[in-house]
Short mmCIF file of C-alpha atoms in Angstrom, two decimals:
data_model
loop_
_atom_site.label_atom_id
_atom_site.label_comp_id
_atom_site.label_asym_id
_atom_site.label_seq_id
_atom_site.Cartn_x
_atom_site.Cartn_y
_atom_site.Cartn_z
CA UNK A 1 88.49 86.05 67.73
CA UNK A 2 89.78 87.42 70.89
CA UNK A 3 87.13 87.38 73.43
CA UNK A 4 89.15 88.94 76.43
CA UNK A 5 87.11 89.42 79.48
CA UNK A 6 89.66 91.08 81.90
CA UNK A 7 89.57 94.55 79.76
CA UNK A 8 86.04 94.20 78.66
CA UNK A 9 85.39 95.98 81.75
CA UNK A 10 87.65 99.18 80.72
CA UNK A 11 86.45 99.73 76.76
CA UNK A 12 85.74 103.19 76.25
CA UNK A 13 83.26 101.34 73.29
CA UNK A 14 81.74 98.13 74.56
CA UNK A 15 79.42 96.53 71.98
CA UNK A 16 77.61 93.44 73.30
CA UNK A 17 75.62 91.00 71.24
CA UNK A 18 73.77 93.41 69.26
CA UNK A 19 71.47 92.37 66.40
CA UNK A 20 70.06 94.93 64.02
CA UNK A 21 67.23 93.96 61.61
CA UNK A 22 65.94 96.31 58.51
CA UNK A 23 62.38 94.87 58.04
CA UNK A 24 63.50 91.24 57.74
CA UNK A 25 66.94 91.33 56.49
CA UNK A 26 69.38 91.44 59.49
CA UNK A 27 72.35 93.72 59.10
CA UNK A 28 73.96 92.71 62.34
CA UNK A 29 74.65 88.99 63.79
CA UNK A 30 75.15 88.71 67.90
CA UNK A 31 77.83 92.12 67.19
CA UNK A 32 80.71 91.87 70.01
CA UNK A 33 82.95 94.41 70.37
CA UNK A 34 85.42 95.96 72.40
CA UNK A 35 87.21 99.28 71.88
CA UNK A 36 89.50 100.41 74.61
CA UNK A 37 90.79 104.07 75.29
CA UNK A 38 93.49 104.86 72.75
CA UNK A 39 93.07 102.09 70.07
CA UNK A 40 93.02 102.36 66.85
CA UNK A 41 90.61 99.77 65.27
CA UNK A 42 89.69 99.79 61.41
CA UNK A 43 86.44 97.99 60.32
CA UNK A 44 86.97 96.39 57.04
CA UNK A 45 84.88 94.35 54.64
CA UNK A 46 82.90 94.14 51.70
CA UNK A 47 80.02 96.48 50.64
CA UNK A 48 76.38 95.28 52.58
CA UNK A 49 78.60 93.55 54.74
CA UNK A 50 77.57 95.41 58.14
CA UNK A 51 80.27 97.58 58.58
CA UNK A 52 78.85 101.31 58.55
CA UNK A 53 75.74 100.07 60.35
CA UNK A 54 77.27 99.00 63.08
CA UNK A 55 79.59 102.85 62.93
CA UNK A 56 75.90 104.07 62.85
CA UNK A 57 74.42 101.89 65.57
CA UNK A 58 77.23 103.04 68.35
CA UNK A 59 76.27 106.82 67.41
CA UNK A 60 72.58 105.51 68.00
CA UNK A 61 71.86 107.28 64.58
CA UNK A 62 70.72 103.51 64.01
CA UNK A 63 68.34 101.75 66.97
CA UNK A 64 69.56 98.26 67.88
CA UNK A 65 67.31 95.47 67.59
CA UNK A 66 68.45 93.53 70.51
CA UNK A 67 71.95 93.49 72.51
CA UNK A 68 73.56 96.34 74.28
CA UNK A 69 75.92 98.82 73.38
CA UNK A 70 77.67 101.48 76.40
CA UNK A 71 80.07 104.03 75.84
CA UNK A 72 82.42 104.82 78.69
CA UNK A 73 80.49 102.70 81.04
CA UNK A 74 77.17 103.99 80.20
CA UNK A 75 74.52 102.24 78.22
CA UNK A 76 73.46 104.28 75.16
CA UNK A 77 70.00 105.65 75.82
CA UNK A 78 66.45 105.81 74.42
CA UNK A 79 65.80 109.18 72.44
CA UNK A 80 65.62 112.17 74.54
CA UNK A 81 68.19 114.48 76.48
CA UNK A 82 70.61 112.16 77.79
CA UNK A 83 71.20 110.58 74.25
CA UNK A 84 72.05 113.98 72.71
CA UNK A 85 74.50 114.06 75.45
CA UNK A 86 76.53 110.97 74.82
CA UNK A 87 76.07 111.25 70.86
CA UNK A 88 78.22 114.17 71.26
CA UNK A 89 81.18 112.21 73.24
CA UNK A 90 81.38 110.17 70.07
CA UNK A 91 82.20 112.41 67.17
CA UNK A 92 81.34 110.67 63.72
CA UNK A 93 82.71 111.62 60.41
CA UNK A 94 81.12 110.62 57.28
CA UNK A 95 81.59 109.51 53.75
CA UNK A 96 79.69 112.54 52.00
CA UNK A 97 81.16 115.26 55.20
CA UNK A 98 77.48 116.29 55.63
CA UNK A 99 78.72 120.41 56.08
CA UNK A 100 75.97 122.73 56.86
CA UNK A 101 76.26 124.34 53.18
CA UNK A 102 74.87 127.79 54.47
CA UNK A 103 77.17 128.21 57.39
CA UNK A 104 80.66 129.32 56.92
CA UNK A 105 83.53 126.90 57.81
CA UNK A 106 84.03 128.42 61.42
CA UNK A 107 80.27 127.85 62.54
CA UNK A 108 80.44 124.69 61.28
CA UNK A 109 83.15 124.02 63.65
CA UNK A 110 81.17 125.96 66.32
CA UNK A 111 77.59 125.24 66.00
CA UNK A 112 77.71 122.07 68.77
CA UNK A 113 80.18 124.16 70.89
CA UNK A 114 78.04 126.83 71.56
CA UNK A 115 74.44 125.47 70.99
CA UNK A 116 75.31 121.78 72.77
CA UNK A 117 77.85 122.80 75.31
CA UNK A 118 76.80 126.30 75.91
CA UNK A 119 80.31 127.81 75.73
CA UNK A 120 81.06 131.02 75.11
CA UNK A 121 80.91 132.60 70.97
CA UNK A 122 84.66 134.24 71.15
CA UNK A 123 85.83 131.20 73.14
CA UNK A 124 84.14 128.48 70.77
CA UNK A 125 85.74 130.55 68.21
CA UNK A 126 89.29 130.84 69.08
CA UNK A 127 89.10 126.65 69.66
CA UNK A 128 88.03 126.14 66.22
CA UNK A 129 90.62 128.37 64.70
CA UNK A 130 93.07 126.35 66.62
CA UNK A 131 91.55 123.35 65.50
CA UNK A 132 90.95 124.28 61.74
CA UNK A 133 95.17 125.11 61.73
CA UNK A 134 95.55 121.71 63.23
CA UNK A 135 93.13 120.20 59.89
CA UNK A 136 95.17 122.47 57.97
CA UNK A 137 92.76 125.08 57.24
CA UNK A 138 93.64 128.15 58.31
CA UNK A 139 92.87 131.23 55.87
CA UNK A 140 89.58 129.01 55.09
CA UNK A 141 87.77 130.12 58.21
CA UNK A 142 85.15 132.39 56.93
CA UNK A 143 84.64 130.54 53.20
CA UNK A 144 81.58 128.82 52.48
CA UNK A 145 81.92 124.86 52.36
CA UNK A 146 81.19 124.96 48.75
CA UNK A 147 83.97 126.96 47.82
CA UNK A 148 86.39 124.34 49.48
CA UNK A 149 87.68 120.34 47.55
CA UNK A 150 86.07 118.07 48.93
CA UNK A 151 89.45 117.05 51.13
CA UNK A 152 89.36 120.42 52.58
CA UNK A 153 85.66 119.48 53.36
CA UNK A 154 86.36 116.43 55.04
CA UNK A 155 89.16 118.01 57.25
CA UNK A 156 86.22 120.76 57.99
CA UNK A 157 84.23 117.65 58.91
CA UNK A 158 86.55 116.11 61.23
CA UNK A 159 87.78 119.55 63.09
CA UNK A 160 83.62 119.56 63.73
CA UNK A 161 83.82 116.40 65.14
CA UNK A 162 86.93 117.49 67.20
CA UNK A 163 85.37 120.77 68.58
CA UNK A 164 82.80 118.39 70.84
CA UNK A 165 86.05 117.05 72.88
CA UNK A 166 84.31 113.53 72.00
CA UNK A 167 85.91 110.35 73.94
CA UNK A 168 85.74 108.84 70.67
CA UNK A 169 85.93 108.86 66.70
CA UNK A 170 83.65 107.19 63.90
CA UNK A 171 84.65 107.21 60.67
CA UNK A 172 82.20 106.16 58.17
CA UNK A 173 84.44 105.50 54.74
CA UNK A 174 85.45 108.82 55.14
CA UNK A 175 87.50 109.00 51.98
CA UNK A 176 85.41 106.46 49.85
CA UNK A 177 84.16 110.18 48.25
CA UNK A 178 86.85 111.91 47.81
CA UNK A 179 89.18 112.06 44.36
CA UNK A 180 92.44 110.07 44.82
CA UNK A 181 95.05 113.23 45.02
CA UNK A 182 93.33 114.54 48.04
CA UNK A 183 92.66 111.09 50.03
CA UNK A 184 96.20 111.71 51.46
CA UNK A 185 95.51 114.72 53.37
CA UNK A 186 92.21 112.98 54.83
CA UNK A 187 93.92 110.26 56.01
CA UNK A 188 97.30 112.48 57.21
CA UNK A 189 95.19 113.92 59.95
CA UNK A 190 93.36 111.20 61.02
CA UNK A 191 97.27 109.39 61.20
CA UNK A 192 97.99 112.47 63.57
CA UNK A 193 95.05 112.14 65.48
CA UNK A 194 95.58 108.61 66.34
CA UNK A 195 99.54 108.95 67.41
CA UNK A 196 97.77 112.11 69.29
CA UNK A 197 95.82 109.01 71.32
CA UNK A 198 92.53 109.39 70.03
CA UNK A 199 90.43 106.48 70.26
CA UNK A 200 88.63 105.96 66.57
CA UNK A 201 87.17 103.35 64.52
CA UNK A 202 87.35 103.52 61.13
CA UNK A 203 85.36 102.11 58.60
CA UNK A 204 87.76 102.06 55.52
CA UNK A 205 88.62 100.61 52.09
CA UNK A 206 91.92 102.13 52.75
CA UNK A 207 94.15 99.06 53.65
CA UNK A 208 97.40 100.82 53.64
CA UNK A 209 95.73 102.73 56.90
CA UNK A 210 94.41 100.42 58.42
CA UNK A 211 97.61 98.03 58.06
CA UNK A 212 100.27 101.12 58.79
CA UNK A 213 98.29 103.30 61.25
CA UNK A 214 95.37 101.14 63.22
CA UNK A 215 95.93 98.58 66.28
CA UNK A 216 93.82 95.93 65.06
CA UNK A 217 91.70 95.60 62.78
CA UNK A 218 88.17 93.70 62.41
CA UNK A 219 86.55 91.66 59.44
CA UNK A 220 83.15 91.86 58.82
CA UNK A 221 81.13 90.01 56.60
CA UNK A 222 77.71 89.09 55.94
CA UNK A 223 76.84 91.20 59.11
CA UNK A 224 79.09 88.90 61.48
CA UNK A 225 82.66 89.71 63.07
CA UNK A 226 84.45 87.37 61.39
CA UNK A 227 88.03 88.16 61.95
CA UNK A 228 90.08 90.03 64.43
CA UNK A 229 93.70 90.40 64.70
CA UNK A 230 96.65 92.70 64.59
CA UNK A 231 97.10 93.98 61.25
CA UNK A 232 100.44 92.38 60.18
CA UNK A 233 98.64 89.22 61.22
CA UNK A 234 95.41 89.73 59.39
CA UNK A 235 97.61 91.07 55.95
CA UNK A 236 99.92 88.45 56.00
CA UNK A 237 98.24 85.74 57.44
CA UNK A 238 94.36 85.90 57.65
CA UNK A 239 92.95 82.46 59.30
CA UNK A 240 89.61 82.95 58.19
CA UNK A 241 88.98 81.66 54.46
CA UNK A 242 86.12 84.92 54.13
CA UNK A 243 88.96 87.29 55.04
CA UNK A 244 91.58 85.13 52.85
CA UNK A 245 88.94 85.78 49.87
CA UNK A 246 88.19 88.84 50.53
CA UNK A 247 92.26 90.19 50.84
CA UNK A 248 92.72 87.75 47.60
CA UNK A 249 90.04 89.86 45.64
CA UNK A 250 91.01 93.55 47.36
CA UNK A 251 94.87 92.72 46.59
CA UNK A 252 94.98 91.59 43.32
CA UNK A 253 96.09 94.15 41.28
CA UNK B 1 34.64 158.10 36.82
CA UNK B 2 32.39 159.74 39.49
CA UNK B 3 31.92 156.16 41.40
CA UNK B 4 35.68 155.84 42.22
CA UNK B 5 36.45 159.70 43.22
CA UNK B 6 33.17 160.43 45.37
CA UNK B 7 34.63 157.04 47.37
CA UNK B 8 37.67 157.15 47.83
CA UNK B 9 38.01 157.50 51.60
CA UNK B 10 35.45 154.17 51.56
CA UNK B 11 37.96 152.53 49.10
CA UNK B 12 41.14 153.25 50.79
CA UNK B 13 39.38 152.02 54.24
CA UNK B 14 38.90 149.09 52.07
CA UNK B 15 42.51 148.55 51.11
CA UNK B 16 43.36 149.15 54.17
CA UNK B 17 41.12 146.06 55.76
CA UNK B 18 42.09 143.80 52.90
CA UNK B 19 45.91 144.82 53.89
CA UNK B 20 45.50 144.12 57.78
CA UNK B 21 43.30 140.92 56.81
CA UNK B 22 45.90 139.68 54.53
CA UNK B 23 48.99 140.93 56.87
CA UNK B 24 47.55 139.04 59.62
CA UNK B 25 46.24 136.29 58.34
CA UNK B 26 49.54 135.29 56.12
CA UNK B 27 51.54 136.15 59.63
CA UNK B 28 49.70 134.01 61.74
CA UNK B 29 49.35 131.38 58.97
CA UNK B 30 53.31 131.18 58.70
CA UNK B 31 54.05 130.54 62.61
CA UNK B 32 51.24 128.14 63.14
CA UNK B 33 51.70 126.43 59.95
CA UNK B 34 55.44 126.32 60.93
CA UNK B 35 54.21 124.79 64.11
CA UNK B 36 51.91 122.30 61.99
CA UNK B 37 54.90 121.13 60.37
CA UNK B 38 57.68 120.43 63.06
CA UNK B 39 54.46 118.16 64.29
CA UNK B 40 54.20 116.03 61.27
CA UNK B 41 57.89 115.68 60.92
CA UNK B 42 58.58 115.23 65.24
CA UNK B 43 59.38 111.50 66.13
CA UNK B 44 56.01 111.67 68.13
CA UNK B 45 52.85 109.84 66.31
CA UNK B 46 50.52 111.33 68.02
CA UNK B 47 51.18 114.58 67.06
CA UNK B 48 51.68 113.79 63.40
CA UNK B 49 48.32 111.97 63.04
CA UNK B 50 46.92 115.39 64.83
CA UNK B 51 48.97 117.32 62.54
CA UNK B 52 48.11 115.64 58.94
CA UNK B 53 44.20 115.59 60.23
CA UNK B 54 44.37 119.12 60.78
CA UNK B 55 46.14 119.79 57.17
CA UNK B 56 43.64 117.23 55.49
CA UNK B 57 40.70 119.42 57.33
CA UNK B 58 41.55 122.99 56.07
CA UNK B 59 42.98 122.41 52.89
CA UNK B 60 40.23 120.91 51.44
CA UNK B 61 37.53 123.09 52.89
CA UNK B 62 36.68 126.47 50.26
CA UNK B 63 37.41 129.39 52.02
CA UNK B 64 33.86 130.45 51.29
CA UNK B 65 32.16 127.73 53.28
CA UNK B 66 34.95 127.84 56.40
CA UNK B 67 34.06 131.85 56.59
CA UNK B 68 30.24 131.56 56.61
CA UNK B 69 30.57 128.45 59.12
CA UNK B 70 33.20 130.49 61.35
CA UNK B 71 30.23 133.48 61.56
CA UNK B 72 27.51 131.65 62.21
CA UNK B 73 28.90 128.26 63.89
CA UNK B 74 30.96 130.18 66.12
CA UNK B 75 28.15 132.64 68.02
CA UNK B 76 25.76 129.27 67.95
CA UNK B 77 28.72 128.20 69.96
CA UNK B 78 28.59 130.44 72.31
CA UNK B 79 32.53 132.68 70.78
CA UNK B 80 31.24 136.47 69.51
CA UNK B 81 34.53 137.38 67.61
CA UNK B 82 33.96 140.77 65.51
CA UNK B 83 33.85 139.87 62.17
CA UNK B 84 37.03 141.37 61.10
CA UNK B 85 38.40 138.45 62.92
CA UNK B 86 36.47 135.74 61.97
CA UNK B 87 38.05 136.53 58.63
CA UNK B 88 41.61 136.13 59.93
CA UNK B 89 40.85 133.44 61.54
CA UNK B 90 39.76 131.41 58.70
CA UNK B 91 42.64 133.03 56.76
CA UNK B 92 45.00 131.54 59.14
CA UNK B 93 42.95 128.01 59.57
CA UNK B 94 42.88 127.66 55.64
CA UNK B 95 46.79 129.04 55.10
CA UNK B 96 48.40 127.18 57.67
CA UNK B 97 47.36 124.07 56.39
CA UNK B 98 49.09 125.16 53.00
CA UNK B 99 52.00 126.63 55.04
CA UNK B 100 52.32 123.59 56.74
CA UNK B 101 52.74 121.19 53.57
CA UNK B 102 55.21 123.76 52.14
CA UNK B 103 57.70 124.05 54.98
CA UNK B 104 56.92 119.84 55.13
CA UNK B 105 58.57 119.45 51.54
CA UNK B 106 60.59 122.19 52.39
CA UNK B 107 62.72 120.01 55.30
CA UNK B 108 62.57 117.16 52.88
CA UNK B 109 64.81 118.74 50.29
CA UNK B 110 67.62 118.91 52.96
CA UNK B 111 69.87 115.48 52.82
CA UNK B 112 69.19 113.37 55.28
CA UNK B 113 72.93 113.70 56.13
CA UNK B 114 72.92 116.62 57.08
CA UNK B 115 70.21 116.28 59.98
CA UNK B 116 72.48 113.32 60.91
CA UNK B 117 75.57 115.56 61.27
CA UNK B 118 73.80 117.71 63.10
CA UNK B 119 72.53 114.98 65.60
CA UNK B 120 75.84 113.56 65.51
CA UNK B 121 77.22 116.89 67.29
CA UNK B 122 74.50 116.09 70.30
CA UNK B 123 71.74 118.57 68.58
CA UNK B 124 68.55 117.32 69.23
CA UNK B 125 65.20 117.49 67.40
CA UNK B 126 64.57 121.13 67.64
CA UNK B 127 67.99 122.50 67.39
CA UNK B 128 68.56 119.91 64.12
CA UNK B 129 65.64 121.57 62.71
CA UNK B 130 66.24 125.50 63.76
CA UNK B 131 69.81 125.90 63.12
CA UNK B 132 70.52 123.21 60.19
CA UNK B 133 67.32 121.89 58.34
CA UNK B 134 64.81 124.90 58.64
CA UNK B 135 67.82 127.27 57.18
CA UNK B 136 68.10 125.76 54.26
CA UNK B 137 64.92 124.32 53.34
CA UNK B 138 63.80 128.12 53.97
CA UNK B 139 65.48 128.49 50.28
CA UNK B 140 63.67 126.45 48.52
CA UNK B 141 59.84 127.55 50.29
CA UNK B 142 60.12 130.73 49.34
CA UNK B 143 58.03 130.36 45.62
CA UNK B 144 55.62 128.18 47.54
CA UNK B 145 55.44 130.84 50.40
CA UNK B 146 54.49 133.52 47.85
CA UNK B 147 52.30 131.26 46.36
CA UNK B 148 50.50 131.48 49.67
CA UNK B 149 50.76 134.66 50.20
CA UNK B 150 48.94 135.83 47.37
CA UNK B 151 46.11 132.69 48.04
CA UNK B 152 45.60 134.97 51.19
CA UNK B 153 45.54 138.65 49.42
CA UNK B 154 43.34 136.65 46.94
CA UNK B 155 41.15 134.73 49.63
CA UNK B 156 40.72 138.44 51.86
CA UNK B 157 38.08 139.38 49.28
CA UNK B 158 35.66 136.17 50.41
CA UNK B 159 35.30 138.33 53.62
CA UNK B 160 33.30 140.19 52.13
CA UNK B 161 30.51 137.74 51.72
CA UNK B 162 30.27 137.93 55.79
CA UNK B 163 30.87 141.81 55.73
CA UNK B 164 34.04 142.47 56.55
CA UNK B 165 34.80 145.79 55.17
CA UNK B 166 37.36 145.16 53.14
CA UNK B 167 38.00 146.18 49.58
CA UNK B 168 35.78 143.94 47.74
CA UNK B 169 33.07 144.42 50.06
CA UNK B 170 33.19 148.22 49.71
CA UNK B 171 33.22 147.80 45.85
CA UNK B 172 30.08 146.03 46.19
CA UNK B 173 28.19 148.36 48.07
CA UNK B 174 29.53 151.35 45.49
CA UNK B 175 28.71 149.60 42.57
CA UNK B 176 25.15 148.88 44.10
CA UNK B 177 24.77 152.66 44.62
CA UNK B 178 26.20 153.84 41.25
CA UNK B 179 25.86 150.53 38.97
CA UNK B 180 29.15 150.68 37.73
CA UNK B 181 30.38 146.87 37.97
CA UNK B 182 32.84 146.95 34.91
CA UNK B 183 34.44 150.56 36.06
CA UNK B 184 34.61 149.35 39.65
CA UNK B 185 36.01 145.78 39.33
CA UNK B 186 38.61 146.60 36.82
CA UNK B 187 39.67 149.38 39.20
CA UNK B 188 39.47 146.44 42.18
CA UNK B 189 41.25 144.28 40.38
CA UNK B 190 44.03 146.39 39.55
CA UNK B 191 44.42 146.95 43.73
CA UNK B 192 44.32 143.25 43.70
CA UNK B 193 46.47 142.69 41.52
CA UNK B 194 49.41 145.25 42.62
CA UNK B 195 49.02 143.31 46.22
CA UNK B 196 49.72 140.46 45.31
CA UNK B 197 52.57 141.77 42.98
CA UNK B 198 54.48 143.55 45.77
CA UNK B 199 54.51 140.08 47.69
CA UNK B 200 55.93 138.28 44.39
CA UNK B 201 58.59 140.79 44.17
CA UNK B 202 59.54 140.38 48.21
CA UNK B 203 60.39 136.76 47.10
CA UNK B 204 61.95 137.58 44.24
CA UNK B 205 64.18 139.63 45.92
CA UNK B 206 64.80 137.06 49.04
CA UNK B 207 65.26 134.50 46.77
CA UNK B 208 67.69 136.17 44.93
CA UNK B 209 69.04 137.34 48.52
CA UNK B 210 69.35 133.41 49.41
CA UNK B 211 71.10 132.20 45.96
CA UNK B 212 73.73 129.90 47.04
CA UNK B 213 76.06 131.34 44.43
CA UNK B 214 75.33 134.97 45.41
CA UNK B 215 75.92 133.25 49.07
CA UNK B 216 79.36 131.96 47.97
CA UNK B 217 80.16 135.52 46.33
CA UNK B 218 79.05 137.89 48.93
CA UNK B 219 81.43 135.61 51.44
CA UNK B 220 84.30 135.55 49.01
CA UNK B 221 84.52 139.09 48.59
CA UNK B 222 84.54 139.74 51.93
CA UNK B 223 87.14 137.72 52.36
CA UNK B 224 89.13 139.20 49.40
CA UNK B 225 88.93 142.85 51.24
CA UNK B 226 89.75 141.96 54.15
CA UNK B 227 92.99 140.34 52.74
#
């Protein structure tokens, strides 16, 4: 585990010894982590083991139980104003794309843009055509998200995300729903995004991403960090025997 | 024949009242039971206890016994509201206790995901609700709402045991003069009953408005002309 103090001080994502308790099972053990500005980090591990609560704790849309969690410097606060504020810097992307069914795909995109951030209809607009071309998705702009795949609703998800400006990316499993012939395009644009510099962690069953496209990658299990390490390290040579069991069953055929 | 025809400007005042009662008292049941609701679903406690006490209160109180409290409680009290509104305002403290359940389960029919999405943007509590949860949970109220709406065409006539002039209170005062119950009710009943008909077909047409597949064709096609 690389415990480096020296850049602790610069993460865009600084997680300190968070715990996180659901009555009296704990989901999270003493959680430190580190994301810095740029990184790509995928958040691997086995199903209960911790993974999308902690994605859900640094968007707050989970309270911590004890430790401390900042984002860019600033601690993440109580309910209210301010935490509306620095939810948004941290755009999240989830497993079922949560669209707002009864909006088309444009005010989807431009909902937080002009209700959040105040700007401007035609402006908010023009952005997330831009950014639904970048997904893509141009042509789609005025269809309702149940007339799109579900890959075409996922790219919808993450140009929503986008249209904040957020510091940062979650993704929570965000092709764990999605049929096999469309998981490519998902993951296509989130490659793009990250050679774009985007900082994201990604909670994934996708190994080929996180071993091709991420920076490092992190092992959870049994709600602890149990492994961290470049990817080529933790593929070929995991030094934890959870992660060794884990690759071993994930691997096999 | 003759009870109906030498009274009909007395019956038409009547449907008139019951109309304005009804209007009123469904209108002011939907924003304050609206209200009602966002408080028993707002991260607050104290306002949710308030909230559910309030619902508990009105809901199971008959109409008959809230209107006959309201117009004697109330002047005992020291509040001399004509009597026209007394019966709104126990129109609007019974309905927007039923209001308020209805848009309640309304909001919980929309995926929790969804309200997280919409957090996730930086949306907070009442912008989650107005622009992504009450939309669509609006869909699935609108039975219950006419439901509630006819409860209120329905509960006008109890204002009649207080004297509001309304329809069934005219009726009464006919059928004492001319003794004509079944002629009179039947014909009261049928006013009734076209009412509360005309607000069954408003939702049938708004639900039908709100389909989501009439949604996803009225988009597509205006999509395919403009292409």
């Amino acid at each position: 585990m690389t415990n480096d103090v020296s850049s602790s001080g610069e993460a865009l994502i600084s997680v300190r010894g968070v715990d996180k308790y659901f009555g009296d099972f704990q989901a999270l053990k003493d959680i430190d982590l580190d994301i810095h500005r740029g990184e790509v980090v995928a958040l691997i591990g086995a199903s209960g083991s911790g993974k999308s609560t902690l994605c859900r704790c640094i968007n707050r849309l989970e309270t911590i139980t004890s430790g401390t969690i900042t984002i860019d410097g600033k601690p993440l606060p109580e309910e209210g104003k301010d935490l509306a504020k620095l939810r948004s810097e941290v755009g999240m992307v989830f497993q079922s794309f949560n669209l707002f069914p009864h909006m088309r795909v444009v005010d989807n995109v431009t909902l937080g843009p002009i209700k959040v951030k105040g700007v401007a209809k035609a402006e908010a607009q023009k952005q997330a055509m831009e950014l639904l071309a970048r997904v893509g998705l141009q042509g789609k702009e005025h269809n309702l998200p149940a007339a799109l795949s579900g890959g075409q609703q996922q790219r919808v998800a993450i140009a929503r995300a986008l249209a904040m400006q957020p510091k940062a990316l979650l993704f929570d499993e965000p092709t764990s729903a999605l049929d096999p012939e469309v998981i490519k395009e998902v993951l296509d644009v989130m490659q793009e995004l990250a050679e774009a510099g985007m900082t994201m962690l990604v909670v994934t069953h996708e190994m080929g991403f996180a071993r091709h496209v991420c920076d490092r990658v992190v092992f959870m299990d049994s709600g602890e960090i149990v492994e961290e390490a470049e990817p080529e390290q933790f593929f070929t040579a995991p030094s934890s025997e959870r992660a060794q069991a884990f690759l071993s069953k994930i691997l096999a055929h | 024949m003759d009870a109906i025809t030498d009274n009909i400007p007395a019956l038409l005042h009547g449907i008139g009242t019951t109309c304005l009662l009804t209007i009123l008292g469904y209108a002011f049941s939907l924003v304050f039971g609206t209200l009602l609701a966002v408080c028993r679903v707002s991260p607050i406690p104290p306002l949710r206890w308030a909230a559910t006490v309030y619902v508990e209160i009105f809901r199971n109180m008959p109409m008959l016994s809230l209107l006959v409290l309201l117009a004697f409680g109330m002047p005992d009290a020291g509040l001399l509201l004509p009597l026209f509104w007394t019966g709104v305002l126990a129109l609007v403290l019974s309905g927007s206790a039923f209001v308020c359940e209805t848009v309640r389960s309304g909001i919980n029919t929309v995926p929790i995901g969804h309200a997280e999405a919409a957090r996730s943007i930086g949306l907070g509590f009442f912008g989650v609700l107005r622009f992504v949860v009450l939309p669509q949970a609006f869909r699935t109220m609108v039975q219950p709402l006419v439901n509630i709406f006819i409860g209120t065409v329905i509960g006008s006539s109890l204002c009649a045991a207080v004297a509001v002039p309304e329809l069934t209170y005219q009726t009464q005062a006919i059928n004492n003069q001319y003794a004509q119950a079944v002629l009179m009710f039947l014909f009261v009943g049928a006013v009734y009953l076209c009412l509360a008909f005309a607000g069954g077909l408003v939702g049938w047409l708004l639900e039908r408005r709100l389909s989501p597949t009439r949604l996803l064709n009225r988009h597509t096609t205006r999509i395919g002309a403009g292409a």
